[in-house]
C-alpha positions as MATLAB code, in Angstrom:
seq = 'MALISQNASQHVSFMIRAYRSMVNLSSTLKCLTRDNKCMHTLYRNNYPLKKTHILVPYTCRNYHAVILYPPNSIAGCPVRHHGDTGNSYSLSKKQADEKKFTEELRCLHSCNQVFKLLESLELITDTLAAAAMLRIAQIGNKDGVLVNPSDIFENMIFKAICLQFELESQKLSTSGLVNALKAFVQLRVDPWSTLMVRLLSESQERLDNGQMTIQNLCILGESLLEIEGPNSAMLQTVVEQVKSKKVGDWTYEEMAMVYCLLQAGLGEGGHYQGLLNQMHETTVSMISQLNPKLISSILHSLVALKQTQALPLVIKLCKHSIRYIPQFTEEELVKVLVAFTYFEHTDRYFIEALERHVPNTAFTVSPEVVSGVMRYCSKRLILSKPIFDAVAESFVYNSEKFTTQQIAQQVIPFGKLNYLPPNDAALFRKLEKILSSRFSQFQPRTLLNLLHSCTLLERFPVNFVAKIFSPYFLQQLQAQTGNLDKFVLSQLTQLFLTVTLECPFYEGPKLLPKYRVKSFSAPGHSLETMVDVHLYNRVKSGLTDLLGARMYFASNVLTPYCYTIDVEIRLDEDGFVLPASHHEEVSKRIAVCIHGPKRFCFNTHHLIGKESIKQRHLNLLGYEVVQEENVSTYDSIFKRPQGYNEKLHRDDRQHGKHNGLNIHEEELSRPVAVLSSSEYGRHLNHHVDKMNRDHVRIGVVRVDLYRKNGICKSVEEGYGSVTPS';
ca = [
      70.057  -68.132   -6.648;
      68.884  -65.483   -9.808;
      67.437  -62.455   -9.236;
      64.023  -60.711  -11.046;
      64.182  -56.965  -11.488;
      66.758  -55.824   -9.269;
      65.407  -52.488   -8.968;
      61.196  -53.425   -8.569;
      62.569  -55.358   -6.076;
      64.868  -53.143   -3.362;
      61.398  -51.044   -3.771;
      60.262  -53.953   -2.208;
      62.350  -54.838    0.545;
      62.397  -51.049    1.630;
      59.001  -50.605    1.772;
      58.016  -53.450    3.711;
      60.697  -52.354    6.437;
      59.261  -48.728    6.129;
      56.109  -49.941    6.798;
      57.827  -52.581    9.742;
      59.487  -49.072   11.689;
      56.214  -47.475   11.412;
      54.615  -49.180   12.832;
      56.853  -50.486   15.479;
      55.877  -53.885   15.908;
      56.622  -55.801   18.234;
      59.421  -58.187   18.267;
      57.668  -60.667   19.586;
      54.005  -61.991   18.794;
      52.246  -62.733   22.769;
      50.265  -66.014   22.178;
      47.427  -66.634   23.455;
      46.520  -70.001   24.868;
      42.031  -70.821   24.705;
      40.636  -73.900   23.747;
      43.934  -74.692   22.170;
      43.936  -72.176   19.314;
      46.348  -69.960   18.957;
      45.864  -66.038   18.572;
      47.997  -63.394   18.352;
      48.375  -59.420   18.364;
      49.444  -57.623   16.321;
      50.540  -54.082   17.566;
      50.796  -50.554   16.145;
      51.527  -47.789   18.303;
      51.519  -49.937   21.730;
      48.029  -50.442   21.434;
      46.190  -53.351   20.803;
      44.354  -54.136   18.257;
      40.126  -54.914   18.601;
      39.117  -58.605   18.669;
      37.673  -58.079   15.124;
      41.586  -56.983   14.256;
      42.954  -60.979   15.556;
      45.125  -63.209   13.542;
      42.543  -66.336   14.082;
      44.511  -69.859   12.461;
      42.707  -72.879   12.301;
      44.680  -75.951   11.610;
      44.403  -77.143    7.470;
      47.056  -80.327    6.470;
      48.141  -79.705    9.549;
      49.348  -76.472    9.260;
      46.805  -73.069    9.925;
      45.524  -71.037    7.695;
      45.975  -67.831    8.981;
      42.689  -65.402    8.538;
      43.982  -61.997    7.855;
      41.720  -59.106    9.429;
      43.103  -55.926    7.943;
      43.159  -53.476   10.927;
      40.189  -50.513   10.494;
      43.447  -48.545   10.304;
      46.815  -49.214    8.249;
      49.784  -46.151    9.405;
      46.641  -43.419    9.554;
      44.906  -44.662    6.279;
      41.444  -45.344    7.148;
      40.519  -49.037    5.849;
      36.135  -49.206    6.186;
      34.279  -52.725    6.847;
      30.545  -53.147    5.013;
      28.497  -54.762    8.240;
      30.791  -54.074   10.778;
      29.109  -55.831   14.259;
      31.922  -56.795   15.730;
      31.898  -60.644   15.872;
      34.170  -62.208   14.024;
      33.123  -64.879   10.777;
      31.965  -68.077   11.940;
      34.204  -71.048   10.387;
      30.471  -72.646    7.932;
      29.924  -68.310    7.147;
      33.794  -68.253    6.256;
      33.903  -70.965    3.860;
      30.762  -69.934    2.298;
      31.957  -66.123    1.508;
      35.068  -68.079    0.012;
      33.298  -69.513   -3.320;
      31.694  -65.597   -3.757;
      34.750  -64.216   -2.671;
      36.530  -65.959   -6.386;
      33.806  -64.823   -8.352;
      34.347  -61.337   -7.855;
      38.316  -61.792   -7.399;
      37.830  -62.652  -11.368;
      35.525  -59.826  -12.583;
      38.029  -57.153  -11.246;
      40.432  -55.780  -13.688;
      42.561  -53.050  -12.026;
      44.276  -53.100   -8.701;
      42.398  -50.520   -7.091;
      39.220  -52.755   -7.843;
      41.519  -55.861   -6.276;
      42.593  -53.289   -2.534;
      38.666  -52.019   -2.002;
      37.816  -55.733   -2.167;
      40.403  -57.277    1.165;
      39.121  -53.470    2.556;
      35.267  -54.122    2.117;
      35.902  -57.634    3.914;
      36.293  -58.704    7.767;
      38.126  -61.468    7.913;
      40.559  -63.072    4.360;
      42.315  -66.534    4.881;
      45.527  -66.726    3.386;
      44.809  -68.893    0.695;
      42.430  -65.991   -0.216;
      44.984  -63.623   -0.002;
      47.576  -65.540   -1.916;
      45.002  -65.221   -4.081;
      44.057  -61.782   -4.966;
      47.430  -61.607   -4.517;
      47.277  -63.674   -7.524;
      45.296  -61.351   -9.449;
      46.879  -58.415   -8.206;
      49.917  -59.768  -10.487;
      48.209  -61.476  -13.305;
      46.671  -57.488  -13.864;
      50.052  -55.440  -13.024;
      51.737  -57.624  -15.443;
      51.348  -56.812  -18.878;
      54.003  -58.534  -21.824;
      55.996  -59.336  -19.122;
      56.695  -55.760  -17.608;
      54.745  -54.461  -14.165;
      53.170  -51.725  -15.156;
      52.988  -49.264  -12.535;
      54.498  -51.133   -9.714;
      53.905  -48.307   -7.188;
      50.655  -47.741   -6.816;
      50.696  -51.879   -5.873;
      53.553  -51.674   -3.270;
      52.339  -48.337   -1.641;
      49.344  -49.588   -1.093;
      48.712  -49.701    3.037;
      46.875  -52.987    2.688;
      49.441  -54.556    0.139;
      51.983  -53.854    2.717;
      50.333  -55.605    5.469;
      49.859  -58.238    3.929;
      53.106  -58.664    2.660;
      54.162  -58.509    6.376;
      51.670  -60.806    7.551;
      53.155  -63.288    4.862;
      56.780  -62.625    6.272;
      56.038  -63.443    9.931;
      52.960  -66.302   10.146;
      55.059  -68.586    7.147;
      54.858  -71.217    9.185;
      51.275  -71.344    9.791;
      50.370  -70.747    6.189;
      48.458  -73.518    4.435;
      50.242  -75.199    2.062;
      48.107  -73.859   -0.478;
      48.277  -70.797    0.853;
      51.677  -70.827    0.508;
      53.828  -71.699   -2.653;
      49.927  -69.381   -4.707;
      52.004  -66.423   -2.943;
      55.166  -67.098   -3.253;
      53.896  -67.374   -7.153;
      51.789  -64.712   -6.467;
      55.672  -62.352   -4.932;
      57.657  -64.173   -8.198;
      55.506  -62.984  -10.805;
      55.461  -58.909   -8.544;
      59.788  -59.163   -9.362;
      59.589  -59.212   -5.650;
      63.447  -59.601   -4.637;
      64.028  -62.936   -4.047;
      67.094  -61.975   -0.898;
      64.468  -60.013    1.046;
      63.070  -61.485    4.218;
      59.847  -61.745    2.956;
      61.304  -64.894   -0.012;
      63.530  -66.143    2.119;
      61.051  -67.202    4.882;
      58.636  -68.739    1.999;
      61.323  -70.827    0.245;
      62.259  -71.378    3.145;
      59.326  -72.523    4.477;
      58.660  -74.542    1.493;
      61.572  -76.390    2.093;
      60.653  -77.665    4.751;
      57.339  -79.247    3.318;
      58.569  -80.195    0.522;
      61.361  -82.677    2.308;
      58.247  -83.592    4.769;
      56.617  -85.316    1.112;
      52.968  -83.059    2.604;
      52.636  -81.390   -0.954;
      49.951  -82.564   -3.254;
      50.336  -82.587   -7.229;
      49.062  -79.036   -7.711;
      51.132  -77.571   -4.944;
      53.809  -78.918   -6.588;
      53.282  -77.435   -9.689;
      53.440  -73.875   -8.147;
      56.405  -74.547   -6.074;
      58.188  -75.709   -9.088;
      57.329  -72.809  -12.120;
      58.104  -69.972   -9.121;
      61.787  -72.218   -8.437;
      62.046  -71.860  -12.190;
      60.993  -68.303  -12.522;
      63.356  -67.671   -9.229;
      66.743  -70.540  -10.114;
      66.302  -71.427  -13.452;
      65.614  -75.094  -14.031;
      68.557  -76.613  -11.991;
      67.618  -75.742   -9.164;
      68.753  -78.602   -6.677;
      64.902  -77.745   -5.046;
      63.563  -77.735   -8.329;
      64.790  -81.115   -9.012;
      63.304  -82.398   -5.916;
      59.848  -81.278   -7.093;
      59.702  -82.900  -10.408;
      61.275  -86.222   -8.690;
      57.645  -85.910   -5.560;
      55.990  -85.475   -8.712;
      57.683  -88.612  -11.209;
      57.256  -90.953   -7.971;
      53.540  -90.245   -8.132;
      51.569  -92.728   -9.939;
      50.432  -90.805  -13.157;
      47.219  -92.982  -13.703;
      45.976  -91.440  -10.243;
      46.175  -87.730  -10.910;
      42.752  -85.713  -11.760;
      42.736  -83.539  -14.810;
      43.639  -80.770  -13.699;
      46.813  -82.422  -11.827;
      47.727  -83.517  -15.105;
      47.167  -80.301  -17.388;
      49.873  -78.444  -14.239;
      52.295  -80.896  -14.597;
      52.354  -80.167  -18.758;
      52.473  -76.714  -17.717;
      55.277  -77.677  -15.093;
      57.300  -79.018  -18.009;
      56.398  -76.379  -20.577;
      57.352  -73.708  -18.648;
      61.343  -74.375  -19.185;
      62.309  -78.614  -17.464;
      60.406  -80.048  -20.627;
      63.064  -78.378  -23.536;
      65.400  -80.458  -25.096;
      63.552  -84.107  -24.475;
      63.672  -83.408  -20.982;
      61.175  -86.141  -19.159;
      59.967  -87.610  -22.711;
      58.917  -91.017  -20.886;
      56.710  -89.043  -18.225;
      55.396  -87.182  -20.860;
      54.270  -90.332  -22.802;
      52.956  -91.884  -20.359;
      50.382  -88.000  -19.561;
      50.113  -88.665  -23.668;
      48.236  -92.334  -23.232;
      46.386  -91.545  -19.834;
      45.075  -87.820  -20.580;
      43.434  -89.597  -24.299;
      40.878  -91.292  -21.344;
      40.623  -89.073  -19.834;
      39.660  -86.283  -22.486;
      35.634  -86.851  -21.711;
      36.204  -84.234  -18.245;
      38.590  -81.854  -20.101;
      36.954  -78.829  -19.532;
      37.950  -75.715  -22.144;
      39.741  -74.249  -20.483;
      42.261  -77.596  -19.844;
      41.767  -77.807  -23.884;
      43.337  -74.908  -24.488;
      46.276  -75.462  -21.952;
      47.205  -78.963  -22.630;
      47.024  -77.879  -26.574;
      49.798  -74.599  -25.409;
      51.603  -77.151  -23.941;
      51.647  -79.540  -26.558;
      53.225  -77.337  -29.256;
      56.001  -75.264  -26.500;
      56.586  -79.398  -25.812;
      56.664  -80.134  -30.115;
      55.058  -82.398  -29.285;
      54.672  -83.860  -33.072;
      54.330  -87.408  -31.759;
      51.471  -87.303  -30.017;
      49.303  -86.595  -33.166;
      46.235  -88.817  -32.139;
      45.890  -87.069  -28.399;
      45.446  -83.755  -30.487;
      42.985  -84.997  -33.034;
      41.296  -86.069  -29.575;
      41.425  -83.083  -28.394;
      40.161  -81.295  -31.090;
      36.930  -83.417  -31.747;
      36.590  -82.350  -28.406;
      36.895  -79.018  -28.196;
      34.376  -78.338  -31.001;
      31.367  -78.378  -29.112;
      33.049  -76.227  -26.789;
      33.926  -73.062  -28.979;
      31.984  -70.734  -28.154;
      32.621  -71.605  -24.532;
      36.119  -70.208  -25.147;
      37.306  -67.590  -23.706;
      39.796  -65.320  -26.792;
      43.468  -66.526  -24.980;
      42.067  -69.805  -24.839;
      40.510  -69.713  -28.639;
      43.614  -68.937  -30.064;
      45.945  -71.068  -28.311;
      43.879  -73.666  -29.748;
      43.971  -72.271  -33.497;
      48.282  -72.279  -32.422;
      48.161  -75.348  -31.608;
      45.957  -76.566  -34.765;
      48.079  -74.821  -36.860;
      51.099  -75.927  -35.953;
      50.279  -79.364  -35.745;
      48.894  -78.956  -39.155;
      45.568  -80.602  -37.993;
      42.248  -79.690  -40.374;
      38.561  -81.267  -38.975;
      35.345  -80.305  -41.268;
      33.090  -80.810  -38.547;
      35.798  -77.731  -36.203;
      36.065  -75.436  -39.655;
      31.866  -75.873  -39.642;
      31.596  -74.937  -36.066;
      34.007  -71.771  -36.660;
      32.040  -70.472  -39.096;
      28.889  -70.872  -36.954;
      30.717  -68.410  -34.922;
      32.959  -66.077  -36.339;
      30.586  -65.251  -38.469;
      28.400  -63.885  -34.948;
      31.300  -62.278  -33.035;
      33.667  -61.030  -35.400;
      33.050  -57.560  -34.614;
      32.900  -57.405  -30.603;
      35.830  -60.258  -30.552;
      39.761  -58.814  -29.811;
      41.754  -58.649  -33.332;
      44.337  -61.074  -32.017;
      41.619  -63.976  -31.814;
      40.361  -62.636  -35.674;
      44.049  -62.615  -36.233;
      44.436  -66.088  -35.093;
      41.128  -67.867  -37.084;
      42.941  -65.870  -40.508;
      46.544  -67.445  -39.892;
      44.833  -71.248  -39.041;
      42.482  -70.876  -42.640;
      45.870  -69.133  -44.502;
      48.867  -72.512  -42.887;
      45.949  -74.728  -43.926;
      44.422  -73.323  -47.541;
      41.030  -73.240  -45.890;
      38.714  -71.398  -47.616;
      35.488  -71.511  -45.951;
      33.681  -67.866  -47.649;
      31.145  -66.834  -44.041;
      34.151  -66.581  -41.704;
      36.615  -64.168  -45.063;
      32.915  -62.522  -45.573;
      32.577  -61.873  -42.204;
      36.460  -60.293  -41.220;
      36.182  -58.648  -44.334;
      33.189  -56.339  -43.138;
      34.228  -56.588  -39.416;
      38.378  -55.068  -40.651;
      36.801  -52.344  -42.948;
      35.469  -50.690  -39.285;
      37.460  -52.357  -36.694;
      40.943  -51.552  -38.167;
      42.208  -48.585  -36.776;
      42.497  -50.343  -33.961;
      44.681  -52.738  -35.098;
      48.428  -53.337  -34.901;
      49.860  -53.694  -38.488;
      50.633  -57.379  -38.080;
      46.559  -58.018  -36.750;
      46.389  -55.595  -40.119;
      48.534  -58.292  -42.303;
      47.413  -60.857  -41.079;
      44.057  -60.297  -41.566;
      44.421  -59.550  -44.937;
      47.094  -61.303  -46.260;
      44.817  -64.552  -46.601;
      42.925  -63.569  -48.985;
      44.932  -63.006  -52.172;
      46.763  -66.289  -50.949;
      44.234  -68.326  -51.231;
      42.329  -66.232  -54.354;
      39.047  -64.865  -52.938;
      38.142  -61.042  -53.110;
      34.864  -60.596  -50.469;
      30.984  -59.166  -52.182;
      33.383  -55.593  -49.919;
      36.294  -55.849  -52.223;
      36.028  -52.506  -52.968;
      35.648  -50.860  -49.390;
      38.286  -53.549  -48.148;
      41.413  -52.473  -50.511;
      39.978  -48.314  -49.654;
      39.914  -49.640  -46.462;
      43.526  -50.627  -46.509;
      44.997  -48.121  -49.179;
      44.194  -45.414  -45.887;
      45.898  -47.285  -43.708;
      49.081  -47.602  -45.830;
      49.088  -44.292  -47.059;
      48.585  -42.721  -42.956;
      51.211  -45.784  -41.296;
      53.763  -46.675  -44.225;
      56.293  -46.207  -41.947;
      55.414  -48.332  -38.679;
      55.111  -51.922  -40.562;
      58.179  -53.731  -40.543;
      59.624  -54.195  -44.195;
      58.649  -57.891  -44.218;
      54.896  -57.601  -43.327;
      55.001  -54.768  -45.568;
      55.763  -56.637  -48.525;
      53.554  -59.624  -48.121;
      50.927  -57.810  -47.640;
      51.412  -55.759  -51.331;
      53.067  -58.869  -52.515;
      49.097  -60.725  -51.385;
      47.041  -57.717  -53.431;
      48.691  -57.806  -56.388;
      48.027  -62.128  -56.442;
      43.759  -60.794  -56.285;
      44.508  -57.946  -59.612;
      45.159  -54.875  -56.442;
      47.861  -53.544  -57.632;
      49.465  -51.174  -55.105;
      50.804  -48.559  -57.570;
      51.473  -46.199  -55.497;
      54.088  -47.799  -53.112;
      55.444  -49.820  -55.098;
      58.144  -47.070  -55.962;
      58.769  -46.827  -52.041;
      59.568  -50.851  -52.751;
      61.947  -50.081  -55.314;
      63.849  -47.581  -53.697;
      67.439  -48.491  -52.155;
      66.906  -47.224  -48.524;
      63.691  -49.583  -48.490;
      65.889  -52.427  -50.457;
      67.810  -51.667  -46.892;
      66.128  -51.634  -44.281;
      64.293  -55.453  -45.533;
      67.840  -56.324  -45.378;
      68.206  -55.479  -42.103;
      65.415  -56.942  -40.456;
      66.049  -60.147  -41.980;
      70.102  -60.091  -41.925;
      70.128  -61.740  -45.500;
      67.461  -61.369  -48.696;
      66.289  -65.013  -48.568;
      65.114  -66.480  -51.941;
      62.023  -65.914  -51.158;
      61.891  -61.910  -50.322;
      63.548  -62.012  -53.342;
      61.186  -63.836  -55.920;
      58.258  -61.914  -54.397;
      60.655  -58.879  -55.337;
      60.858  -59.672  -58.841;
      57.304  -61.081  -58.804;
      55.697  -57.632  -57.821;
      57.861  -56.043  -60.914;
      56.923  -58.381  -63.655;
      53.013  -57.715  -62.342;
      53.662  -54.407  -62.367;
      55.628  -54.445  -65.781;
      53.298  -56.736  -67.532;
      49.603  -55.406  -66.043;
      50.871  -51.749  -65.057;
      51.794  -50.222  -68.045;
      51.129  -47.224  -67.068;
      53.324  -47.145  -64.289;
      56.609  -45.322  -64.557;
      58.396  -44.820  -60.870;
      61.705  -46.826  -60.211;
      62.062  -50.528  -61.034;
      63.721  -53.097  -59.003;
      67.276  -53.098  -59.870;
      68.828  -56.389  -62.007;
      70.295  -57.712  -58.741;
      67.099  -57.834  -57.243;
      65.865  -60.635  -59.651;
      65.890  -63.746  -59.328;
      65.648  -66.781  -63.253;
      63.033  -68.941  -61.515;
      60.165  -68.663  -58.898;
      60.713  -72.285  -58.015;
      62.915  -73.077  -55.073;
      62.885  -75.432  -52.535;
      60.599  -74.775  -49.319;
      59.000  -71.780  -49.964;
      57.870  -70.602  -53.923;
      56.126  -68.789  -55.477;
      54.744  -72.127  -57.213;
      53.765  -75.479  -55.951;
      55.826  -78.774  -57.371;
      54.118  -80.300  -60.053;
      52.936  -84.152  -58.249;
      55.133  -86.690  -59.841;
      52.094  -89.661  -59.901;
      49.996  -87.608  -61.532;
      52.730  -86.171  -64.266;
      52.941  -89.595  -65.274;
      49.602  -90.436  -65.991;
      49.147  -87.335  -68.078;
      52.647  -88.069  -69.702;
      51.666  -90.946  -70.334;
      48.582  -90.029  -72.577;
      50.202  -87.417  -74.073;
      52.807  -89.917  -75.802;
      49.549  -91.744  -77.248;
      47.988  -89.253  -77.959;
      51.137  -87.312  -80.026;
      52.744  -90.523  -80.876;
      56.305  -89.728  -79.289;
      57.752  -88.824  -76.310;
      59.160  -85.499  -78.402;
      56.803  -84.330  -79.238;
      56.845  -81.830  -75.598;
      58.357  -80.978  -72.975;
      58.679  -80.751  -69.235;
      59.696  -78.501  -66.415;
      60.673  -75.732  -68.664;
      61.962  -72.945  -67.248;
      60.970  -69.245  -69.191;
      62.775  -66.271  -69.634;
      60.437  -65.188  -67.151;
      60.940  -66.691  -64.129;
      57.355  -69.676  -64.159;
      58.338  -73.031  -64.853;
      56.155  -75.198  -67.145;
      54.963  -78.487  -66.579;
      54.338  -79.309  -70.326;
      54.974  -77.241  -73.117;
      53.881  -77.847  -77.069;
      54.893  -75.863  -79.801;
      53.053  -75.837  -83.309;
      54.180  -74.699  -86.210;
      51.794  -71.743  -87.817;
      49.536  -74.481  -89.665;
      48.915  -75.899  -86.067;
      51.110  -78.794  -86.242;
      53.549  -79.834  -83.431;
      56.922  -79.018  -84.180;
      59.308  -81.836  -81.028;
      60.296  -80.606  -78.108;
      64.096  -79.309  -79.235;
      63.029  -77.319  -83.083;
      63.584  -73.801  -81.607;
      62.686  -72.081  -84.628;
      59.327  -71.555  -86.733;
      57.714  -71.691  -83.662;
      54.164  -69.924  -83.557;
      52.479  -71.451  -80.846;
      53.340  -72.254  -77.490;
      51.095  -74.288  -75.220;
      51.532  -74.773  -71.574;
      49.375  -77.866  -70.152;
      49.336  -77.445  -66.122;
      48.454  -80.056  -64.459;
      47.097  -79.679  -61.478;
      47.258  -81.708  -58.081;
      45.956  -81.315  -54.968;
      48.365  -79.222  -53.639;
      47.310  -76.119  -55.815;
      43.749  -75.644  -54.974;
      42.406  -74.848  -52.037;
      40.978  -77.752  -48.746;
      38.891  -79.618  -50.364;
      37.329  -76.958  -52.908;
      38.290  -76.874  -56.518;
      39.287  -72.928  -55.913;
      42.869  -72.474  -57.515;
      45.592  -70.715  -55.022;
      46.426  -67.327  -55.407;
      50.307  -68.269  -56.861;
      48.821  -70.737  -58.740;
      46.278  -67.624  -60.129;
      48.994  -65.159  -60.392;
      51.379  -67.626  -63.013;
      48.529  -67.938  -65.544;
      47.259  -65.327  -66.716;
      50.995  -63.705  -66.558;
      51.298  -66.857  -68.831;
      48.328  -65.595  -70.673;
      49.979  -62.221  -70.995;
      53.294  -63.594  -72.347;
      51.777  -65.149  -75.132;
      51.141  -68.878  -73.722;
      47.958  -70.624  -74.175;
      47.164  -71.833  -71.107;
      45.155  -75.633  -71.034;
      43.789  -76.469  -67.813;
      40.002  -78.109  -67.437;
      37.493  -75.306  -65.981;
      37.499  -75.474  -61.915;
      38.612  -79.039  -62.125;
      41.762  -80.340  -61.138;
      44.012  -82.780  -63.267;
      44.558  -84.817  -60.388;
      40.420  -85.460  -60.427;
      39.757  -85.372  -64.262;
      42.298  -88.642  -64.543;
      41.363  -90.154  -61.320;
      37.585  -89.364  -61.006;
      36.648  -89.319  -64.480;
      33.244  -91.153  -64.994;
      32.722  -94.021  -66.456;
      30.318  -93.602  -69.799;
      30.668  -93.463  -73.710;
      31.900  -90.029  -74.889;
      31.885  -89.815  -78.818;
      34.182  -86.506  -78.983;
      37.017  -87.773  -76.284;
      39.565  -89.930  -77.637;
      39.335  -93.757  -78.063;
      41.318  -94.805  -75.170;
      39.647  -91.918  -72.992;
      35.885  -94.570  -73.508;
      34.096  -96.653  -70.839;
      35.744 -100.152  -72.564;
      39.485  -97.782  -73.974;
      42.028 -100.716  -73.295;
      39.973 -103.100  -72.700;
      38.560 -101.550  -69.982;
      35.748 -103.994  -68.336;
      35.272 -105.964  -71.025;
      36.388 -110.269  -70.837;
      37.149 -111.346  -73.919;
      37.966 -114.630  -72.963;
      34.557 -115.519  -72.159;
      32.831 -114.060  -75.185;
      34.698 -115.956  -77.459;
      34.052 -118.984  -76.121;
      30.092 -117.975  -76.482;
      30.377 -118.731  -79.840;
      29.364 -120.959  -81.859;
      32.288 -119.916  -84.104;
      35.361 -117.932  -83.017;
      35.928 -114.267  -84.580;
      39.563 -113.832  -83.934;
      41.606 -116.474  -85.487;
      43.841 -116.500  -82.225;
      40.827 -117.785  -80.165;
      41.257 -121.376  -82.035;
      44.117 -121.776  -79.735;
      42.732 -123.422  -76.312;
      39.689 -123.329  -77.303;
      39.002 -126.964  -77.084;
      40.790 -127.200  -74.067;
      37.850 -128.218  -72.264;
      36.961 -131.137  -75.023;
      38.139 -134.081  -73.314;
      38.731 -136.810  -75.590;
      38.573 -139.592  -72.567;
      34.826 -138.239  -70.694;
      35.246 -139.764  -67.533;
      32.498 -141.795  -66.700;
      31.551 -142.917  -62.850;
      30.579 -147.034  -64.221;
      33.566 -148.750  -61.374;
      33.762 -146.572  -59.127;
      32.329 -149.631  -56.969;
      35.557 -151.587  -57.519;
      37.558 -148.731  -56.801;
      36.158 -148.575  -53.138;
      36.597 -151.526  -52.271;
      39.587 -152.063  -53.505;
      40.685 -148.884  -51.468;
      39.423 -150.237  -48.139;
      39.891 -154.171  -48.301;
      43.172 -154.676  -49.951;
      45.686 -153.442  -48.161;
      48.803 -151.623  -50.277;
      51.902 -153.388  -48.466;
      51.264 -156.936  -49.597;
      50.301 -157.928  -45.908;
      46.582 -159.802  -45.990;
      44.194 -160.585  -42.593;
      45.203 -163.922  -43.354;
      47.075 -166.569  -40.816;
      47.098 -169.616  -42.810;
      50.417 -171.218  -43.729;
      51.849 -170.569  -47.472;
      49.313 -167.699  -46.972;
      52.035 -165.298  -46.592;
      51.658 -165.949  -42.704;
      52.074 -163.564  -39.979;
      52.971 -166.033  -36.904;
      56.132 -165.386  -36.471;
      58.429 -169.195  -36.712;
];
């Protein structure tokens, strides 16, 4: 059995044992029978507690949900109650207070506040006590690390609740039992402590009896994963009981909990894929019943389990989540955005909902949410001006609180999508100030991506280029990545090329030749978008007709400056086209950029950053870049308006290449054909023997009255009688 955080767990076990010695607890509890109910009295210093401090159990799912009464004085620490009249609560009042207690618990943000809430109560059920322990575990854990454990473990109310859970484990309700176990696991309590052993033993007994619901099974399974890992025998029993229950009968809350259980480690490596497929099909039918919390939870599980085949479920969850965007919590919205980014799903209505939500909350929402929105837009090439403008404004005022990773995630999309916000001057002044004061805090790879995105927008980080090209930074960059891949080297080379071409005043160190690449094109990550093959074939056909032969232009030409040109045409001094193989007397080079949809932002004609800087550099290198302004080559070919234009090439006119014409019908309509070839076949409709219906009656009589087999209806002799002889 794996142990969890030995230092903290040993401390908890010691505190529990010390508290038991301190209060001189009796070895056994005296049971008093009254009205068929057991009443257990805790003794402290050989004196029984008052009536208001008695533990009163009531029946729930064949087990007792023990009502915990915090004593007025725990080891000398006074606990005051609000409105303590000495009378115990009735059952109806207790149930009415549970909802209020749960709501108050959600609003607390420190462990001391939770303890004060517990201190103010006269009685509390084991279920609510376990919920309080869970809330303490959630507050105390920061990124998986327990912060200030002594504030929790040394609290007298915490000790009393731990002690009572240990002594009354057999009388706890199943819900209180599994939630308490989950809370103590998150608090890193020693699994070998008496408290944990008794809770686990009782859970095993109830599991064997098959008395647990799907919800309790999932909570218990998550705890067992933390304690023993996926190979636990008890965990396998939990999963088998989950699988034995019909998926169609699960509620949507139970469905989300099973997703979380499989996400926690059971579904890795394709395990239980059959169960997952059944869950996907059932979840599609219950999407309309899901609330924002369950939507985000299921999407997060689908990402963790890498369920790329569940795209229909993802699409429906996306459509249903549009209405809940203002209602998502910050954590839930981040999970939704991460899921849509992972599944590469883009929805126009989802983007419009973000455009309504983000500008109103950009200044108040956490930076992680803003970073998640920008990551999604960057990944899917979504240029939304309302979102980008709001993020740029909030960055100017709030960036001091951001981490270096959040700064990069919010700025890099501006360069990638080639968009300058209205406050670009203030934005880059703020960014330069941050880089000057926090340069050493940035990871080398993050810093390179950030500065490279600035060059895409013609904002040149000259003050920091010298540090980037220094051997020390390059060694740090290599140490972080293990090896400088081609994409990193391409970024360094393009940064060096940008400084050389556009910043002639720069006199700092240069990039060493061993870090430069010869081509920016590479499979996977690349600083150039590969040309669309089908689109290129259409352009090649048109250029061949225009220039007269295929020899007059070259394709995929690698220049000495690392860029690859889609089509290159060479001209002499008089403007005549030279063959592509001709390298002398070349006076002018034309670079034809064949822009497909992937070179533009989503659903727009706005060129992305890496294509914009390529055209800018080709112009500076002496090429004449040919492209249709703000219109992709794909649209100019496949979405060309039909109509007459006298200035266009003949084949591009409305009836070019006989498009929309029917020559044969026109020739038949003329008395004399215009084309000599039309004489062939022109008279096919003129028959030599005209058809008429003068003898139709004779043909019908012959068919109906005369048989073709030679046997007639007459039975007379000599006329072919059919009577046998």
